[in-house]
Coordinates of C-alpha atoms and ligand atoms in Angstrom, one line a residue:
M1 CA 17.2 -14.0 -29.0
T2 CA 16.0 -17.4 -28.2
W3 CA 16.4 -18.9 -25.4
E4 CA 16.9 -22.6 -24.5
T5 CA 16.6 -25.0 -21.3
R6 CA 19.0 -27.3 -19.6
D7 CA 15.9 -30.1 -19.2
D8 CA 18.3 -32.3 -17.0
I9 CA 18.3 -29.8 -14.0
R10 CA 16.1 -28.8 -11.4
N11 CA 17.2 -25.5 -8.9
L12 CA 14.7 -25.1 -6.0
A13 CA 14.4 -23.5 -2.5
I14 CA 12.8 -24.5 0.5
I15 CA 11.2 -21.8 2.3
A16 CA 8.7 -21.2 5.2
H17 CA 8.2 -19.8 8.6
V18 CA 10.6 -21.0 11.6
D19 CA 10.3 -24.4 12.5
H20 CA 7.9 -25.5 9.8
G21 CA 10.3 -28.2 9.2
K22 CA 12.8 -27.6 6.3
T23 CA 15.8 -28.9 7.1
T24 CA 13.7 -32.2 8.5
L25 CA 12.4 -32.4 5.0
V26 CA 15.8 -32.2 3.3
D27 CA 16.7 -35.2 5.0
A28 CA 13.7 -36.9 4.2
M29 CA 15.0 -36.1 0.4
L30 CA 18.3 -36.8 0.6
W31 CA 17.4 -40.4 2.3
Q32 CA 15.2 -41.3 -0.5
G33 CA 17.5 -39.6 -2.9
G34 CA 19.8 -42.6 -2.4
I35 CA 22.5 -40.1 -0.6
F36 CA 23.1 -42.3 2.1
R37 CA 23.8 -45.7 2.0
D38 CA 21.0 -47.8 4.1
N39 CA 23.2 -48.4 6.9
E40 CA 25.1 -45.0 7.2
V41 CA 24.5 -42.8 10.7
V42 CA 23.4 -39.8 9.3
A43 CA 22.6 -36.9 11.9
E44 CA 19.0 -35.5 12.2
R45 CA 19.0 -32.4 10.5
V46 CA 22.2 -33.2 8.6
M47 CA 22.0 -29.9 6.5
D48 CA 22.2 -27.5 10.0
S49 CA 25.8 -28.4 10.0
I50 CA 27.2 -25.0 12.0
D51 CA 27.8 -25.9 15.8
L52 CA 25.6 -23.0 16.8
E53 CA 22.8 -24.3 14.7
R54 CA 22.7 -27.3 16.3
E55 CA 22.5 -26.0 19.6
K56 CA 19.6 -23.7 18.9
G57 CA 18.1 -26.3 16.8
I58 CA 17.5 -23.4 13.4
T59 CA 18.9 -22.6 10.4
I60 CA 21.1 -20.1 10.2
M61 CA 22.6 -19.9 7.0
A62 CA 21.2 -21.3 3.7
K63 CA 23.0 -24.3 2.2
N64 CA 22.8 -25.8 -1.3
T65 CA 22.6 -29.8 -1.5
A66 CA 21.9 -31.8 -4.6
I67 CA 20.1 -35.2 -5.3
S68 CA 19.4 -36.8 -8.6
Y69 CA 15.9 -38.4 -9.5
R70 CA 15.2 -40.4 -12.5
G71 CA 18.2 -38.7 -14.5
T72 CA 17.5 -35.3 -13.2
R73 CA 19.7 -33.3 -11.0
I74 CA 17.6 -31.7 -8.2
N75 CA 19.7 -28.9 -6.8
I76 CA 17.7 -27.7 -3.5
V77 CA 18.6 -25.2 -1.1
D78 CA 17.3 -25.1 2.7
T79 CA 16.8 -21.8 4.1
P80 CA 16.5 -20.5 7.4
G81 CA 12.7 -19.9 8.9
H82 CA 13.6 -17.0 11.4
A83 CA 13.1 -13.6 10.7
D84 CA 16.0 -12.6 11.8
F85 CA 18.0 -14.6 8.6
G86 CA 15.7 -13.3 6.2
G87 CA 18.0 -11.6 4.0
E88 CA 19.9 -15.4 3.2
V89 CA 16.7 -16.3 2.3
E90 CA 16.5 -12.9 -0.2
R91 CA 20.0 -13.8 -1.8
T92 CA 19.4 -17.5 -2.2
L93 CA 16.2 -16.9 -4.2
N94 CA 18.5 -15.6 -7.1
M95 CA 19.6 -19.2 -7.5
V96 CA 16.8 -20.9 -7.9
D97 CA 13.7 -21.5 -10.3
G98 CA 11.2 -22.5 -8.0
V99 CA 10.1 -22.6 -4.4
M100 CA 8.7 -25.5 -2.3
L101 CA 6.7 -23.6 0.5
L102 CA 6.2 -25.1 3.8
V103 CA 3.4 -24.3 6.0
D104 CA 2.8 -25.9 9.5
A105 CA -0.5 -28.1 9.2
S106 CA -1.4 -27.1 13.0
E107 CA 0.5 -23.3 12.9
G108 CA -0.9 -22.6 9.3
P109 CA 0.7 -19.2 7.6
L110 CA 3.0 -17.0 10.3
P111 CA 4.7 -14.1 9.8
Q112 CA 7.4 -15.2 7.8
T113 CA 5.6 -17.4 5.4
R114 CA 4.3 -14.2 4.3
F115 CA 7.9 -12.3 4.0
V116 CA 9.3 -15.7 2.0
L117 CA 6.4 -16.1 -0.2
R118 CA 6.4 -12.4 -0.8
K119 CA 9.9 -12.5 -2.2
A120 CA 9.0 -15.2 -4.1
L121 CA 6.6 -14.1 -5.8
E122 CA 7.8 -10.9 -6.7
L123 CA 10.6 -13.1 -8.4
G124 CA 8.1 -15.0 -10.2
L125 CA 8.9 -18.1 -9.0
P126 CA 6.3 -20.9 -9.1
P127 CA 5.6 -22.3 -5.8
I128 CA 4.9 -25.9 -4.6
V129 CA 2.7 -26.0 -1.6
V130 CA 3.7 -28.4 1.4
I131 CA 1.6 -28.8 4.2
N132 CA 3.8 -30.4 6.8
K133 CA 3.7 -31.9 9.9
I134 CA -0.1 -33.6 9.0
D135 CA 0.4 -36.2 11.8
R136 CA 0.3 -33.5 14.5
P137 CA -2.6 -34.5 16.4
D138 CA -4.2 -30.8 16.4
A139 CA -3.6 -30.7 12.2
R140 CA -6.1 -28.8 10.4
P141 CA -4.9 -29.1 7.1
A142 CA -8.3 -27.8 5.2
A143 CA -8.2 -24.7 7.2
V144 CA -4.8 -24.2 6.4
L145 CA -5.2 -24.2 2.7
D146 CA -7.9 -21.9 3.2
E147 CA -5.6 -19.1 5.0
I148 CA -2.5 -20.3 2.0
Y149 CA -4.9 -18.9 -0.3
D150 CA -5.9 -16.0 1.2
L151 CA -2.5 -15.2 2.0
F152 CA -1.6 -15.8 -2.1
I153 CA -4.5 -13.2 -2.7
D154 CA -3.3 -10.7 0.1
L155 CA 0.5 -10.7 -1.8
D156 CA -1.6 -9.7 -5.4
A157 CA -0.3 -13.3 -6.6
E158 CA -0.8 -13.6 -10.5
E159 CA -3.7 -15.8 -11.8
D160 CA -1.3 -18.8 -12.8
Q161 CA 0.7 -18.7 -9.2
L162 CA -2.9 -19.3 -7.6
D163 CA -2.1 -22.7 -9.5
F164 CA -0.2 -23.9 -6.9
P165 CA 0.1 -27.6 -6.4
V166 CA -0.3 -28.9 -2.8
L167 CA 1.2 -31.9 -0.9
Y168 CA 0.9 -33.0 2.9
C169 CA 4.0 -34.0 4.4
N170 CA 5.0 -35.9 7.2
A171 CA 8.9 -34.5 6.7
R172 CA 9.6 -36.6 10.4
K173 CA 8.5 -39.9 8.7
G174 CA 9.4 -38.9 4.6
T175 CA 6.4 -39.5 4.0
C176 CA 3.7 -37.5 1.7
R177 CA -0.3 -37.5 0.7
R178 CA -1.9 -36.1 -2.8
S179 CA -4.9 -35.4 -0.2
P180 CA -5.5 -34.8 3.7
D181 CA -6.9 -38.3 3.7
A182 CA -5.4 -40.0 0.6
A183 CA -2.7 -43.1 1.5
E184 CA 0.4 -42.0 2.6
E185 CA 3.2 -42.9 -0.1
T186 CA 7.0 -42.0 -0.2
L187 CA 8.1 -38.7 -1.2
E188 CA 8.1 -39.7 -5.4
P189 CA 4.8 -37.5 -5.7
L190 CA 7.0 -34.5 -4.1
F191 CA 9.8 -35.4 -6.7
A192 CA 7.4 -35.9 -9.3
E193 CA 5.8 -32.6 -8.4
I194 CA 9.2 -30.9 -8.6
L195 CA 10.1 -32.1 -12.1
R196 CA 6.3 -30.8 -13.1
T197 CA 6.4 -27.6 -11.6
V198 CA 9.9 -26.1 -11.3
P199 CA 10.7 -25.0 -14.7
A200 CA 14.1 -26.1 -16.1
P201 CA 16.6 -23.3 -16.1
R202 CA 16.5 -21.3 -19.1
F203 CA 19.8 -19.2 -20.8
D204 CA 20.9 -17.6 -23.6
P205 CA 23.0 -20.0 -25.9
A206 CA 25.0 -16.8 -27.2
A207 CA 25.3 -14.9 -24.0
P208 CA 29.0 -15.2 -22.5
L209 CA 30.1 -17.0 -19.1
Q210 CA 28.0 -15.4 -16.4
V211 CA 28.1 -16.6 -12.7
L212 CA 26.4 -15.1 -10.3
V213 CA 28.0 -15.4 -6.6
T214 CA 25.3 -16.1 -4.2
S215 CA 27.4 -18.0 -1.1
L216 CA 30.8 -18.5 -0.3
D217 CA 32.7 -21.2 1.5
Y218 CA 35.9 -21.8 2.6
D219 CA 38.1 -25.6 2.3
D220 CA 41.4 -26.0 3.8
Y221 CA 43.0 -27.3 0.4
V222 CA 41.7 -25.0 -1.8
G223 CA 40.7 -22.2 0.2
R224 CA 38.0 -20.2 -0.6
L225 CA 35.0 -21.0 -2.8
A226 CA 32.7 -18.7 -4.1
I227 CA 29.0 -20.7 -4.5
G228 CA 26.8 -20.1 -7.2
R229 CA 24.5 -20.5 -10.4
V230 CA 26.0 -20.4 -13.7
V231 CA 23.6 -18.2 -15.6
N232 CA 25.0 -18.5 -19.1
G233 CA 27.8 -19.9 -20.9
R234 CA 30.7 -22.4 -19.6
L235 CA 32.8 -22.5 -17.1
R236 CA 36.0 -25.0 -16.8
K237 CA 39.1 -25.3 -14.6
G238 CA 41.8 -23.5 -15.5
Q239 CA 39.8 -20.7 -17.6
A240 CA 40.8 -16.9 -17.3
I241 CA 37.7 -15.0 -16.1
T242 CA 37.2 -11.6 -15.0
R243 CA 35.5 -11.0 -11.5
C244 CA 33.0 -7.8 -11.7
A245 CA 32.5 -6.5 -7.9
R246 CA 29.7 -4.9 -6.7
D247 CA 31.2 -1.8 -6.8
G248 CA 32.0 -2.2 -10.7
A249 CA 35.5 -2.5 -10.3
Q250 CA 36.6 -5.4 -12.6
T251 CA 39.7 -8.1 -12.3
P252 CA 41.6 -10.9 -14.0
A253 CA 41.1 -13.9 -12.1
R254 CA 41.6 -17.3 -13.0
V255 CA 39.6 -20.6 -11.9
T256 CA 41.9 -23.5 -10.5
L257 CA 38.8 -25.6 -9.4
V258 CA 35.4 -26.0 -10.3
C259 CA 32.8 -28.4 -8.0
G260 CA 29.3 -29.8 -8.4
Y261 CA 27.3 -30.8 -5.5
D262 CA 25.9 -34.3 -4.9
G263 CA 24.5 -35.1 -1.8
L264 CA 26.6 -33.2 0.8
Q265 CA 29.8 -33.5 -0.8
R266 CA 31.4 -31.1 -3.3
V267 CA 32.3 -33.0 -6.2
E268 CA 35.3 -31.8 -8.5
I269 CA 34.1 -31.5 -12.3
E270 CA 35.6 -30.8 -15.4
E271 CA 33.1 -28.0 -16.8
A272 CA 29.8 -26.6 -15.8
G273 CA 27.4 -25.3 -17.7
P274 CA 24.1 -23.0 -17.6
G275 CA 21.9 -23.7 -14.5
D276 CA 24.5 -26.0 -12.5
I277 CA 25.1 -24.6 -9.3
V278 CA 29.1 -24.8 -8.8
A279 CA 31.2 -24.1 -6.1
V280 CA 34.4 -22.4 -7.7
A281 CA 38.2 -22.1 -6.3
G282 CA 40.9 -19.7 -7.3
L283 CA 39.4 -15.9 -6.7
A284 CA 41.2 -15.5 -3.2
E285 CA 39.3 -12.0 -2.8
I286 CA 35.4 -12.3 -3.4
G287 CA 32.0 -11.2 -2.4
I288 CA 28.6 -12.1 -2.6
G289 CA 26.6 -10.5 -5.4
E290 CA 29.6 -10.3 -7.5
T291 CA 29.3 -11.8 -11.1
L292 CA 32.3 -14.3 -12.4
A293 CA 32.2 -13.1 -16.0
D294 CA 34.1 -13.7 -19.6
S295 CA 37.8 -12.4 -19.9
D296 CA 36.7 -11.1 -23.1
D297 CA 33.4 -9.9 -22.7
P298 CA 32.4 -9.3 -18.9
R299 CA 28.5 -8.6 -18.8
P300 CA 27.7 -8.2 -14.9
L301 CA 24.5 -9.5 -13.7
P302 CA 22.2 -7.0 -11.2
P303 CA 23.3 -7.1 -8.2
I304 CA 21.7 -8.8 -4.8
T305 CA 19.3 -6.5 -3.1
V306 CA 17.9 -7.3 0.0
D307 CA 15.8 -5.6 2.5
E308 CA 17.7 -2.9 4.8
P309 CA 18.9 -3.6 8.4
T310 CA 16.2 -2.1 11.0
I311 CA 18.8 -3.2 14.4
T312 CA 22.1 -1.6 15.2
M313 CA 24.4 -1.7 17.9
V314 CA 28.3 -0.8 18.8
V315 CA 30.7 -3.0 18.6
G316 CA 33.9 -2.2 20.3
V317 CA 37.1 -3.2 21.6
N318 CA 37.1 -5.0 25.0
T319 CA 38.4 -2.0 27.2
S320 CA 37.6 -4.0 30.7
P321 CA 40.8 -4.7 33.4
F322 CA 40.2 -8.2 32.1
A323 CA 40.7 -7.6 28.4
G324 CA 43.2 -9.9 26.8
R325 CA 42.8 -12.6 29.3
D326 CA 40.6 -14.8 27.1
G327 CA 40.9 -13.9 23.7
Q328 CA 43.7 -14.1 21.1
H329 CA 42.2 -11.4 19.1
V330 CA 41.8 -7.8 21.0
T331 CA 42.9 -5.4 18.9
S332 CA 40.8 -2.8 16.9
R333 CA 42.5 -3.7 13.6
K334 CA 41.2 -7.0 14.3
L335 CA 38.2 -6.8 15.2
K336 CA 37.5 -4.2 11.9
E337 CA 39.2 -7.1 9.2
R338 CA 36.7 -9.5 11.3
L339 CA 33.5 -7.7 10.4
D340 CA 34.7 -6.2 6.8
R341 CA 34.9 -10.2 6.1
E342 CA 31.4 -11.1 7.3
L343 CA 30.7 -8.4 4.8
L344 CA 31.9 -10.5 2.2
T345 CA 29.6 -13.6 3.2
N346 CA 26.4 -11.6 5.1
V347 CA 24.8 -9.3 2.3
S348 CA 22.1 -8.1 5.1
I349 CA 24.9 -6.5 7.8
R350 CA 26.5 -3.5 7.5
V351 CA 29.5 -2.1 9.0
E352 CA 30.2 1.7 9.6
T353 CA 32.8 3.3 11.5
T354 CA 32.2 5.6 14.6
D355 CA 33.8 8.8 15.9
T356 CA 36.1 6.4 17.7
P357 CA 38.1 4.3 16.1
D358 CA 38.0 1.9 18.6
A359 CA 34.4 0.9 18.0
F360 CA 31.9 0.1 14.7
R361 CA 28.4 0.4 14.5
V362 CA 27.3 -3.3 13.0
S363 CA 23.4 -3.1 11.9
G364 CA 21.2 -6.4 10.9
R365 CA 18.1 -7.5 10.6
G366 CA 17.3 -8.7 14.4
E367 CA 18.8 -8.6 17.4
L368 CA 19.3 -12.3 17.0
Q369 CA 21.3 -12.0 13.8
L370 CA 23.5 -9.7 15.5
A371 CA 23.8 -11.7 18.6
I372 CA 24.8 -14.9 17.0
L373 CA 27.6 -12.6 15.1
V374 CA 29.2 -11.7 18.0
E375 CA 28.6 -15.4 19.1
M376 CA 30.7 -16.5 16.3
M377 CA 33.3 -14.1 16.9
R378 CA 33.7 -15.1 20.5
R379 CA 34.5 -18.9 19.6
E380 CA 36.7 -17.8 16.9
G381 CA 38.8 -16.2 19.8
Y382 CA 37.5 -12.2 19.4
E383 CA 36.7 -9.9 22.6
M384 CA 34.7 -7.0 22.4
S385 CA 32.5 -4.8 24.2
V386 CA 28.9 -4.8 23.1
G387 CA 26.4 -1.6 23.3
K388 CA 22.7 -1.7 23.3
P389 CA 20.8 -2.9 20.4
E390 CA 18.8 0.1 19.0
A391 CA 16.7 1.1 16.5
V392 CA 17.5 2.0 12.7
T393 CA 16.0 5.8 12.3
R394 CA 16.0 7.6 9.2
E395 CA 14.9 10.7 7.6
V396 CA 11.9 11.3 5.6
E397 CA 10.5 14.4 4.6
G398 CA 12.5 15.9 7.7
R399 CA 11.0 13.6 9.9
V400 CA 12.6 10.8 11.7
H401 CA 11.2 7.4 10.7
E402 CA 11.8 4.2 12.6
P403 CA 11.0 0.3 11.3
M404 CA 7.7 -0.8 12.3
E405 CA 6.8 -4.7 12.5
L406 CA 4.0 -7.0 12.2
L407 CA 3.7 -8.8 15.5
V408 CA 1.3 -12.0 15.5
V409 CA 0.9 -13.7 19.0
D410 CA -1.0 -17.1 19.9
C411 CA -1.6 -17.6 23.2
P412 CA -4.3 -19.1 25.9
E413 CA -7.2 -16.6 26.0
E414 CA -6.4 -16.1 29.6
Y415 CA -3.1 -14.1 28.7
I416 CA -5.0 -11.6 26.5
G417 CA -5.0 -9.1 29.1
V418 CA -1.1 -9.4 29.9
V419 CA -0.1 -9.2 26.4
T420 CA -2.0 -6.5 25.4
Q421 CA -1.0 -4.2 28.3
K422 CA 2.9 -5.4 27.7
T423 CA 2.6 -5.0 24.0
G424 CA 0.9 -1.2 24.6
T425 CA 3.6 0.1 27.0
R426 CA 6.1 -1.2 23.9
R427 CA 3.6 1.5 21.5
G428 CA 1.9 -1.7 20.6
R429 CA -0.9 -1.4 18.6
M430 CA -3.5 -4.1 18.0
T431 CA -4.7 -4.5 14.4
A432 CA -6.5 -7.9 14.4
M433 CA -7.9 -10.6 16.9
V434 CA -8.9 -13.9 15.9
N435 CA -10.2 -16.3 18.5
H436 CA -10.3 -20.0 17.2
G437 CA -12.6 -21.6 19.9
T438 CA -10.1 -23.9 21.3
G439 CA -9.0 -22.0 24.2
R440 CA -6.5 -19.9 22.2
V441 CA -6.4 -16.3 20.3
R442 CA -4.3 -15.1 17.8
M443 CA -3.5 -11.5 18.0
E444 CA -1.9 -8.9 15.6
F445 CA 0.1 -5.9 16.7
S446 CA 1.6 -3.4 14.7
I447 CA 4.8 -2.0 16.8
P448 CA 7.9 -0.3 16.6
S449 CA 11.0 -2.9 16.1
R450 CA 12.8 -1.4 19.2
G451 CA 9.6 -2.3 21.1
L452 CA 10.5 -6.0 20.7
I453 CA 13.8 -6.0 21.9
G454 CA 13.7 -7.6 25.6
F455 CA 10.1 -8.5 24.7
R456 CA 10.3 -12.3 24.2
T457 CA 11.9 -13.2 27.2
E458 CA 9.1 -11.5 28.8
F459 CA 6.3 -12.6 26.8
L460 CA 7.4 -16.0 27.6
T461 CA 7.4 -15.5 31.3
D462 CA 4.1 -13.8 31.1
T463 CA 2.5 -16.7 29.3
R464 CA 4.2 -19.4 31.1
G465 CA 5.8 -20.5 28.1
T466 CA 2.6 -21.1 26.2
G467 CA 2.8 -18.1 24.0
I468 CA 4.1 -18.0 20.4
A469 CA 5.2 -14.8 19.3
N470 CA 6.5 -14.0 15.8
H471 CA 7.2 -10.8 14.2
L472 CA 8.2 -9.2 10.7
F473 CA 9.2 -5.9 10.0
D474 CA 6.4 -3.7 8.1
S475 CA 7.2 -0.5 7.1
W476 CA 9.0 2.9 8.4
Q477 CA 6.7 5.1 10.3
P478 CA 7.5 8.3 12.0
W479 CA 8.9 7.7 15.4
Q480 CA 6.6 6.7 18.0
G481 CA 7.7 7.8 21.3
D482 CA 9.6 7.0 23.8
I483 CA 9.4 3.3 25.1
A484 CA 10.5 3.1 28.6
H485 CA 13.1 0.4 28.7
R486 CA 14.3 -1.6 31.8
D487 CA 12.5 0.3 35.2
T488 CA 15.2 -0.7 37.2
G489 CA 18.9 -0.1 38.4
A490 CA 22.1 -1.6 38.4
M491 CA 24.2 -2.5 41.5
V492 CA 27.5 -1.8 40.3
A493 CA 31.0 -3.6 41.8
D494 CA 32.5 -0.7 43.7
R495 CA 36.2 -2.4 43.4
S496 CA 38.0 -5.3 42.0
G497 CA 38.0 -8.8 43.8
R498 CA 36.5 -12.0 44.4
V499 CA 32.6 -12.0 45.0
T500 CA 32.3 -13.1 48.7
S501 CA 28.9 -15.3 50.0
Y502 CA 29.1 -13.0 53.0
A503 CA 28.3 -10.1 50.4
I504 CA 25.5 -11.5 48.5
E505 CA 24.1 -12.5 51.3
H506 CA 23.6 -8.8 52.4
L507 CA 22.9 -7.8 49.2
Q508 CA 20.3 -10.0 47.9
P509 CA 17.4 -8.6 49.4
R510 CA 17.9 -5.0 47.2
G511 CA 17.7 -7.2 44.3
E512 CA 18.8 -10.0 41.4
L513 CA 22.8 -10.7 41.4
F514 CA 24.4 -12.0 38.6
V515 CA 27.5 -13.4 40.2
Q516 CA 28.4 -16.1 42.3
P517 CA 31.3 -16.9 45.0
G518 CA 34.1 -16.5 43.9
D519 CA 33.7 -14.6 41.0
E520 CA 36.2 -12.5 39.7
V521 CA 34.8 -8.8 39.8
Y522 CA 35.9 -5.3 38.5
E523 CA 34.8 -1.5 39.5
G524 CA 32.2 -0.4 37.5
M525 CA 31.4 -4.4 36.4
V526 CA 27.1 -4.7 37.3
V527 CA 27.1 -7.3 39.6
G528 CA 23.2 -7.6 40.0
E529 CA 19.7 -5.6 39.0
N530 CA 18.9 -3.1 41.3
A531 CA 14.7 -3.5 42.2
R532 CA 15.0 0.6 42.5
E533 CA 15.4 2.6 39.2
N534 CA 18.9 4.1 40.5
D535 CA 22.1 2.3 40.3
I536 CA 23.9 1.8 43.5
D537 CA 27.7 1.0 44.0
V538 CA 28.4 -2.3 46.3
N539 CA 31.2 -3.8 47.7
I540 CA 30.3 -7.7 46.5
T541 CA 33.9 -8.5 48.0
K542 CA 33.3 -7.7 51.4
E543 CA 34.5 -10.6 54.0
K544 CA 33.2 -11.3 57.1
K545 CA 35.3 -11.2 59.5
L546 CA 36.1 -14.9 60.4
T547 CA 35.6 -15.5 64.2
N548 CA 34.0 -19.2 63.0
M549 CA 34.7 -21.0 60.0
R550 CA 32.3 -23.5 60.2
A551 CA 29.4 -21.2 61.1
S552 CA 29.5 -19.3 57.9
V553 CA 29.6 -22.3 55.5
A554 CA 26.5 -23.2 57.3
D555 CA 25.1 -20.1 56.9
E556 CA 26.2 -20.2 53.1
A557 CA 24.2 -23.2 52.3
V558 CA 20.7 -21.6 53.8
H559 CA 20.8 -18.4 52.6
L560 CA 22.2 -17.5 49.0
V561 CA 19.6 -17.3 46.1
P562 CA 21.1 -18.5 43.1
P563 CA 22.5 -16.1 40.6
R564 CA 20.8 -14.9 37.4
L565 CA 22.7 -16.0 34.5
M566 CA 21.6 -14.6 31.6
S567 CA 22.4 -15.7 27.7
L568 CA 24.2 -13.4 25.8
E569 CA 20.7 -12.3 24.0
Q570 CA 19.3 -11.8 27.4
A571 CA 22.3 -9.8 28.5
L572 CA 22.0 -8.0 25.3
E573 CA 18.3 -7.2 25.7
F574 CA 19.2 -6.0 29.8
I575 CA 21.6 -3.3 29.3
R576 CA 20.7 0.4 29.3
G577 CA 22.6 2.6 26.9
D578 CA 25.1 3.5 29.8
E579 CA 26.2 0.1 29.9
L580 CA 27.7 -2.7 27.9
V581 CA 28.1 -6.3 27.6
E582 CA 31.8 -7.6 27.7
V583 CA 32.1 -11.0 25.5
T584 CA 35.4 -12.9 25.3
P585 CA 35.7 -16.7 24.2
K586 CA 34.9 -17.8 28.0
V587 CA 32.6 -15.4 29.3
H588 CA 30.1 -12.5 28.8
R589 CA 29.9 -10.0 32.1
L590 CA 27.7 -6.7 32.1
R591 CA 29.6 -3.7 32.9
K592 CA 28.9 0.8 32.9
K593 CA 30.2 2.2 29.8
V594 CA 32.2 4.3 32.4
L595 CA 33.8 2.2 34.9
Q596 CA 35.5 4.7 37.8
A597 CA 32.3 5.4 40.0
V598 CA 34.3 9.0 40.4
W599 CA 33.3 9.8 37.2
R600 CA 29.7 8.0 36.7
R601 CA 28.5 10.8 38.8
Ligands
GTP701 N1 5.3 -34.2 14.0 C1 6.3 -33.8 13.1 N2 7.2 -32.8 13.5 C2 8.2 -32.3 12.5 C3 7.6 -32.9 11.0 N3 9.2 -32.3 10.3 C4 9.6 -31.6 11.2 N4 9.2 -31.8 12.6 C5 10.0 -31.4 13.9 O1 9.8 -29.7 13.8 C6 11.1 -29.1 14.0 C7 11.9 -28.2 13.6 O2 12.1 -29.0 12.4 P1 13.0 -28.7 11.4 O3 13.3 -29.1 10.2 O4 14.4 -28.0 12.4 O5 12.5 -26.9 10.8 P2 13.0 -25.7 9.8 O6 11.8 -25.3 8.9 O7 14.4 -26.6 9.4 O8 13.4 -24.4 11.2 P3 14.2 -23.3 10.7 O9 15.5 -23.7 9.5 O10 15.3 -22.7 11.8 O11 13.6 -22.5 10.1 C8 11.7 -30.4 14.5 O12 11.8 -30.7 16.1 C9 11.3 -31.5 13.9 O13 11.8 -32.8 14.4 C10 6.6 -33.4 10.9 O14 6.3 -33.8 9.5 N5 5.5 -34.0 11.9
MG702 MG1 16.4 -25.6 9.1

């Protein structure tokens, strides 16, 4: 077989640890690639187009864009850097021929840098290293470059993979340098390096059509779009094809539309060839990892594989007395349909049935990934109840094994004590400690995934917001033993009604409350945290015998401690095994699984 190449195309993915500046660099590349008019108003981090991405300031889904540079089309995939979305990076690496590895000039390589680089090296993708945020006052580019070399060696990179080009960027300003003290230039050297380092797509001219579907999208006019790379052959509008599903099933289909990318736009094209990244309409049923193949000679491509889920939780219908007040979709059938739909687009999520028809076990790569799924569903009008996130376990040679993570902590020296103590109670073992000599230390731990549930919130409080903690799945190890979860009980409402300030005033000395006057509660709802270990049933709706109105108003202003308002993630971390989070489009509430007090004892 003789290979041919498409010299007018380059396909690359931008990979990095979270927040190292991928999406910001894509902005600058789009501007300098002439995608926007000079006076056009464009949002910062324009590729982070999902509402939740903008709110949280992180990328959640990998996305495609394209620019044209000196007659060559450069298809760029921006990927998320948060560990929970690692599956997104894994799937997109299947459509590119090279990667740009960004590393923060001050932070250096962090756990997710290791993960994404390992995946790229395994696929033999040549990297361009970009040391970004070179403008940071604490930038230490020379030391960071050494750490990057160490990382490559540690990951068993081949000789030629060690020969990577390095550029120094300020993504925010859209500039780059060839060495840390060279003159500042536009991104021109970066574009030139992409053409040199990323190989042009290679294909077999004799092979029939094969398109690997790596992503899905939806368009109001044309419906579902399958996005992927044409590996071999040609694809035209109107063409009859065969859809090869992951389970081996083959069904005929017809392409109604073929689009290419130009900046942020999809543009209709007549025909696409090998190496092109296309969006294809006409396939009502299609999932990620499937192949669009020739109708006469269908040859499925190897399926996309990603790492296993590590965290799991049960998502069920909302059974609270307030069910159906806010949401449009409340039945288990609706819930099931929605979760099944997620499976088509999200390769790193797993959904299983449980022993009740009203609940499903949903597993993913981390609590943030699962919380984001729940958040997306509530915004689409779903109501549900969600159980405590737990580690996935598996049996290896007759013993229960659990996922372990590499945890890297960076914090001021004075917090070494509290951090080692807190990780210790969560069954973490310190494996390395480096003192930068700057007053900050870097510590590495091996810790069970379940030990990290709820860790972040506590860690930020313990280090007064100055610590950075990152983790990465490491390996499956024998069960590490019990980890004490919350050592406090719950204050549970013993009847339904509205919360009164009078009741709060009397209950607040016993713990922290989650509700405020006027909130509606029901029997079995968790309204606060009891400072002691046991749960207590409380009447949070108790009215004062009103003898003097004015005096009671004055009381309120003086005595009420503001309630603790938890985010959805915090609520999920907080609950115990016998508790649930009720999620509706408008609110989330904590509750006991069993609502009636008489059945709980
Ligand atoms: N000082 C400085 N800040 C930068 C630079 N590049 C990016 N930033 C900032 O770093 C933060 C994170 O940037 P993003 O582009 O969202 O990072 P990302 O890698 O896409 O993050 P994820 O997609 O969530 O992994 C933003 O506040 C940027 O403004 C840079 O070169 N210099
Ligand atoms: Mg991003």
